[in-house]
Amino acid sequence: MGLDQNLASQLKSIEDKVASELKQCSDLDALQKIKAYFLGRKKGKLTQLIKLIPSLSINERKILGPKINQTKNKLLTLFQEKEKAFASSNVKSFFDPTLPGEKPIYGHLHPITQVCYEAEDIFEKMGFEIVEPFEIDDDFHVFETLNIPQGHPARDMWDTFWTEDNFIPITHTSAMQNRILKSVKPPIRAIVPGRCFRHEATDARHEHTFYQIEGVYVDQNISLADLLGTLLSFLEAFFQQKLKYKIQPSYFPFVEPGLEFLISCVICKGRGCATCGHSGWLELIPCGPIHPNVLKMGGVNPEKYSGFAWGMGLDRLVMLRFAIEDIRLFHSGNLRFLEQF
Amino acid sequence: MKILLSWIQDFVEIKTSSEKLAERLSVSLAEVERTEKIEDEILFEIENKALTHRPDCFSLIGIAREIAAITDSKFKPPQIGKDVDQNAVSLPLKIEVVNSDLCPRYTAVVITNLKIGPSPTDIQKRLRLSGIRPLGNLVDITNYIMLEWGQPLHAFDYDKLSDEKKIIVRTALPREKINTLDGVERQLDPKMLLIADSVKPIGIAGIMGGSNTEISKTTKTIVLESANFNHFNNRYTSLHLGLRTEASTRFEKGQDPEKTLTALLKAIEMYRHYACGKPASEIFDFYPKPEKQKTIIFCPQKVSEKLGINLVFGKIEKIFNSLNLQITKDAEIWKITIPTYRRDLTIEADLLEEIARIYGYDQIKPSLPPRTLKPPKQNAETIFERKIKNILLRLSLSEIYTYSFVDPKLWKKCLMKSDALLKLKNPLSPELSLVRNNLLPALVDKIALNSKYFAEFSLFEVGKAINHQAKNILPLEVKEVAGGIYSQNELPLLAPWYPPRRIPVSPSGGGGAASSKSFDSSTSASWRTVVFSNDYKNSFLKAKGILSALFTELGLREPTYTTGDKPKAPFMTGEWSFIRMRGQEIGVLGNLDKKVAANFCLNGNVSLFKLDLKTLQRLSPGKKPYLPLPKYPFLNYDLSFIIDSEILIDEILVKIKGLNLKTLKSIDVFDVFINPKLGKNKKSVALRFAFGSDKKTLTGKEVEPQIGSIKKILANSFSALIRSR
């Protein structure tokens, strides 16, 4: 009991002393000294009492231990309050709106996906339905139904990959044309966005894996003028500006005539820049009225119906939209690239 | 193709400036890619590809005809002297065409008395500027005519023919070989057409001559060949030998057999003129089936119908006339006679093209086709794909694209076998030689790449996994979504200490048949969603949370996860799980094998998932259910207990759900940890139960019986030791 009372008075006097010392204490240095005097690791007044605990009997420990701890916590709280008071009086709280915000982590859609959605949405509004291509198809759909028989020199225009079992990673999304013609009765309005392949070495402007949006339109009384109007309407909606266009003759066996649809450069407005090779024109969409043989093979009577088709390069649109200089970044999987979109 | 303007002017008067002409040609024939001014000459470089269907335009005469039509100028046909010198000595020559189907016409003549020397400078200049090296008069003449007429010729040294002096046009014998002019020995196959004498092959028909009959400095007499070869066969041979020449470029397009003889006559004239050559044989002309002019029926009304331009018939007539297309009118129907050199014109659509391009595409006014207001048919598959991508995007995953062509080494690094993958016959490189049947290896590769720059990220890709099927059947294309979660530092799944976590427990999930009726969607608490805190760093739990949210957004219930015990690379054996829904496997979730990570020098933790989109779409109801908010507040009750560490959380939840407690609305697992203090192989699990009623606010007393039964079943089924309350 004696020990108990003795200790209780010791604790009380420590608490009182600390309270009165703190009242007079006027700076942080002095505060540290007081703290060390009572709670210092070796010679602190309270620390010495704490060190006594192991030497006590179990019964004494049960009673005295908590009391010492109580005092310790009380002191710690007192010191903390004083420290806070000093801190708030010494440093003015300051609201700095220019501090950088916390960086949130959020997802990014691939730029090709983004632009593809944009294009799909415009075409859907124009009445086109979306059809997905096969990634690997057969000679019949990739070439033969498109009026490119075996041995035709036009086959050289496509640098084709072949699988060992003689299938073709599609060279163009036109490979779906025959299936579309067969499955829907005119009027037919469909687009085919998809991944295509060409046997070509890769550099900043060329990729063996690329993306196309094929378009097919078949109905009665469809003319070449309708093709021009459709493509121009799409491109003006896509680039959100008035465009000049021109047509260049070309050759693709599945359209007759084969044409290239060019628009005035959207970067330099036709004045000439690196993007358009200083010509002022962008060669964007190979297209043309569907060849009667292709219609026939698709079960569509070319006497009654006519139509047009195109195969637009999607990568090019994406590169134009974001001014991306290197096509290889698309498949790099590099987040530092992707997180910019 | 290079076009020398001064040469063209032999055949047409050019009335416009070269700039204008280039522009007009680009708009009406093929793009003039470049105009070069060189040695006081103007040279056009014309895009070949656009002329693939125009064999006639692989010649100056052909281009000249076009210029005449386009610029409304007159075409000046070349003049050929038909008077062959009859006084020459006669030398023997026999011609035999064995495969007349592959050689519709073969003309030849022996020319002797030749004086070898350089060609005159103007001929040399024309060849040089057109991109052909002058090699002396005998060869230059053949090249000159080829450029001018589009008819390749070949001169064989007559004295080097075998004694019989016989030329045979035949296909190659099995294993036959020939040394071609370029000094390469070429192995032939029996489909390839040859020119031979009676003992040896002396040339590959329409592609390249043999070195054994090559013109040399001592050549005095030649056999001059001008022939027409089948273009499919020619292209076959050139492709299979990998040998493309100026001659094959022309023949493979299909040349007009009508010009075969004319070109020979022109050559005879030039040999006389520039090499003192005298014909020393009759002019052989094998031409069993002379080419006939075709006619095409044409309705002039179609011009406005198919082109959308209104032209008076007189204008159409004028265009046809300018192209040398003759019209025979029969009321509304015109019969158009096609010159033999226009082999590209076979149907009415071809004639419409002629009108459009000569009239000028720029004259066509764009219009829009009329259509109904009916909205287009929706493609459920693409809509679903978009939905998946958007949900993953909201869950902070970024989309990547990787190639469909993959590297066998990538599979090896992932400890996977690549034997079953489709192989490319002609890959660009070994790294791109297989077709992927799984999206995960490339994903792991890209995670490794990005882990150098980011401490925490999640990626996904939607793409096709392509699998071999039976022979002659298209490969099976399965659209998958693959996702990967990476974090540099992470806490283990079960740690001595764990931050509070909430796992949504969709009450009907996980239990299979055992799940109770009281947990059907009407009482489900699936409106609770996962709360991610930033210091949540277990990639597996993060991946699973992402999947839970994805399924919730799709209106699907929580699937079952069953640990697969077999190895399934690239997953860590024992740390992956099948994802099943209504008995169907929809995907896989698991941790990346540490050995695979090491192969990619990948530090940190990676969890991966893969889902089959088609199956997922089939199971998805299309919309997610809305649940009205509870009218009365729920009463929460926390319970923590100690059980064997190997008991799955799911087993516990299933048991509790099996009690069919009507007022139990949800269970949250909010704390799971292991600690030596708990005993050997024990873990502490804390559950929060939410009780609720539609009729009133429940009191503690009212839920006591339910809590009692939960405690009982925990104690009885798992020997759980209840820690609190």
Coordinates of N, CA and C in Angstrom, one line a residue, chain A residues 120 123 128-131 133 146 158 170-178 180 189-196 211-217 231 254-255 285-288 290 294 308-314:
Chain A
E120 N -18.0 4.9 -87.3 CA -19.2 4.0 -87.3 C -20.5 4.8 -87.0
F123 N -21.6 6.8 -90.0 CA -22.2 6.0 -91.0 C -23.5 5.4 -90.6
F128 N -26.1 3.1 -92.5 CA -25.4 1.9 -92.7 C -25.4 1.0 -91.5
E129 N -25.5 -0.3 -91.7 CA -25.3 -1.2 -90.6 C -23.9 -1.7 -90.5
I130 N -23.5 -2.2 -89.4 CA -22.1 -2.6 -89.1 C -22.0 -4.1 -89.2
V131 N -21.0 -4.6 -90.0 CA -20.8 -6.0 -90.2 C -19.3 -6.2 -89.8
P133 N -15.8 -8.4 -90.1 CA -15.2 -9.4 -91.0 C -14.6 -10.5 -90.2
L146 N -14.4 -11.2 -105.8 CA -14.2 -9.8 -106.1 C -13.6 -9.6 -107.5
W158 N -2.0 -6.7 -104.1 CA -2.1 -7.0 -102.6 C -1.0 -7.9 -102.2
I170 N -6.9 -11.5 -94.0 CA -7.5 -10.7 -95.0 C -6.7 -9.5 -95.4
T171 N -6.6 -9.3 -96.8 CA -5.8 -8.1 -97.3 C -6.7 -6.9 -97.4
H172 N -8.0 -7.1 -97.3 CA -8.9 -6.0 -97.3 C -10.3 -6.4 -96.7
T173 N -11.0 -5.5 -96.2 CA -12.3 -5.8 -95.6 C -13.3 -6.1 -96.7
S174 N -13.0 -5.8 -97.9 CA -13.9 -6.2 -99.1 C -14.2 -7.7 -99.1
A175 N -13.4 -8.4 -98.4 CA -13.6 -9.9 -98.3 C -15.0 -10.2 -97.8
M176 N -15.7 -9.3 -97.2 CA -17.1 -9.5 -96.7 C -18.1 -9.2 -97.7
Q177 N -17.7 -8.5 -98.8 CA -18.7 -8.1 -99.8 C -19.7 -9.2 -100.3
N178 N -19.1 -10.3 -100.7 CA -19.9 -11.4 -101.2 C -21.0 -11.8 -100.2
I180 N -22.2 -10.2 -97.7 CA -23.2 -9.1 -97.5 C -24.2 -9.2 -98.6
R189 N -27.0 -1.4 -97.2 CA -26.1 -0.4 -96.8 C -25.3 -0.9 -95.6
A190 N -24.1 -1.2 -95.8 CA -23.3 -1.8 -94.7 C -21.9 -1.3 -94.7
I191 N -21.3 -1.2 -93.5 CA -19.9 -0.9 -93.4 C -19.2 -2.1 -92.7
V192 N -18.0 -2.3 -93.0 CA -17.2 -3.4 -92.4 C -15.9 -2.9 -91.8
P193 N -15.9 -2.5 -90.6 CA -14.6 -2.1 -90.0 C -13.8 -3.3 -89.5
G194 N -12.6 -3.3 -89.9 CA -11.8 -4.5 -89.4 C -10.3 -4.4 -89.6
R195 N -9.7 -5.4 -89.1 CA -8.2 -5.5 -89.1 C -7.8 -6.2 -90.4
C196 N -6.8 -5.7 -91.1 CA -6.3 -6.3 -92.3 C -4.8 -6.4 -92.3
Y211 N -6.0 -1.1 -90.5 CA -7.5 -1.2 -90.3 C -8.2 -0.5 -91.4
Q212 N -9.3 -1.1 -91.8 CA -10.1 -0.5 -92.9 C -11.5 -0.4 -92.5
I213 N -12.2 0.5 -93.2 CA -13.7 0.5 -93.1 C -14.2 0.4 -94.5
E214 N -14.7 -0.8 -94.8 CA -15.3 -1.1 -96.1 C -16.7 -0.6 -96.1
G215 N -17.2 -0.1 -97.2 CA -18.6 0.4 -97.3 C -19.2 -0.3 -98.6
V216 N -20.4 -0.7 -98.4 CA -21.2 -1.3 -99.6 C -22.5 -0.7 -99.6
Y217 N -22.9 -0.2 -100.8 CA -24.3 0.4 -101.0 C -24.8 -0.2 -102.3
L231 N -19.4 9.8 -99.9 CA -18.1 9.9 -99.2 C -17.8 11.3 -98.8
F254 N -12.7 -5.1 -108.5 CA -14.1 -5.3 -108.0 C -15.0 -4.1 -108.2
V255 N -14.4 -3.0 -108.7 CA -15.2 -1.8 -109.0 C -14.9 -1.4 -110.4
I285 N -9.6 7.5 -100.0 CA -10.5 6.4 -100.1 C -10.5 5.8 -101.5
P286 N -10.0 4.6 -101.7 CA -10.2 3.9 -102.9 C -11.6 3.5 -103.0
C287 N -12.3 3.6 -104.2 CA -13.7 3.4 -104.3 C -14.1 3.2 -105.7
G288 N -15.4 3.0 -105.9 CA -16.0 2.9 -107.3 C -17.3 2.1 -107.3
I290 N -19.7 -0.8 -107.9 CA -19.4 -2.3 -107.8 C -19.5 -2.9 -109.2
V294 N -19.2 -8.8 -109.6 CA -19.2 -9.0 -108.2 C -20.7 -9.0 -107.7
F308 N -22.2 1.0 -105.1 CA -20.8 1.3 -105.0 C -20.2 0.8 -103.7
A309 N -18.9 0.8 -103.7 CA -18.2 0.3 -102.5 C -16.9 1.1 -102.3
W310 N -16.4 1.1 -101.1 CA -15.1 1.7 -100.9 C -14.4 1.0 -99.8
G311 N -13.1 1.2 -99.7 CA -12.3 0.6 -98.6 C -11.4 1.7 -98.0
M312 N -11.8 2.3 -96.9 CA -11.2 3.5 -96.4 C -10.1 3.0 -95.4
G313 N -9.0 3.6 -95.4 CA -7.9 3.3 -94.4 C -8.2 4.0 -93.1
L314 N -8.4 3.2 -92.1 CA -8.8 3.9 -90.8 C -7.5 4.5 -90.1

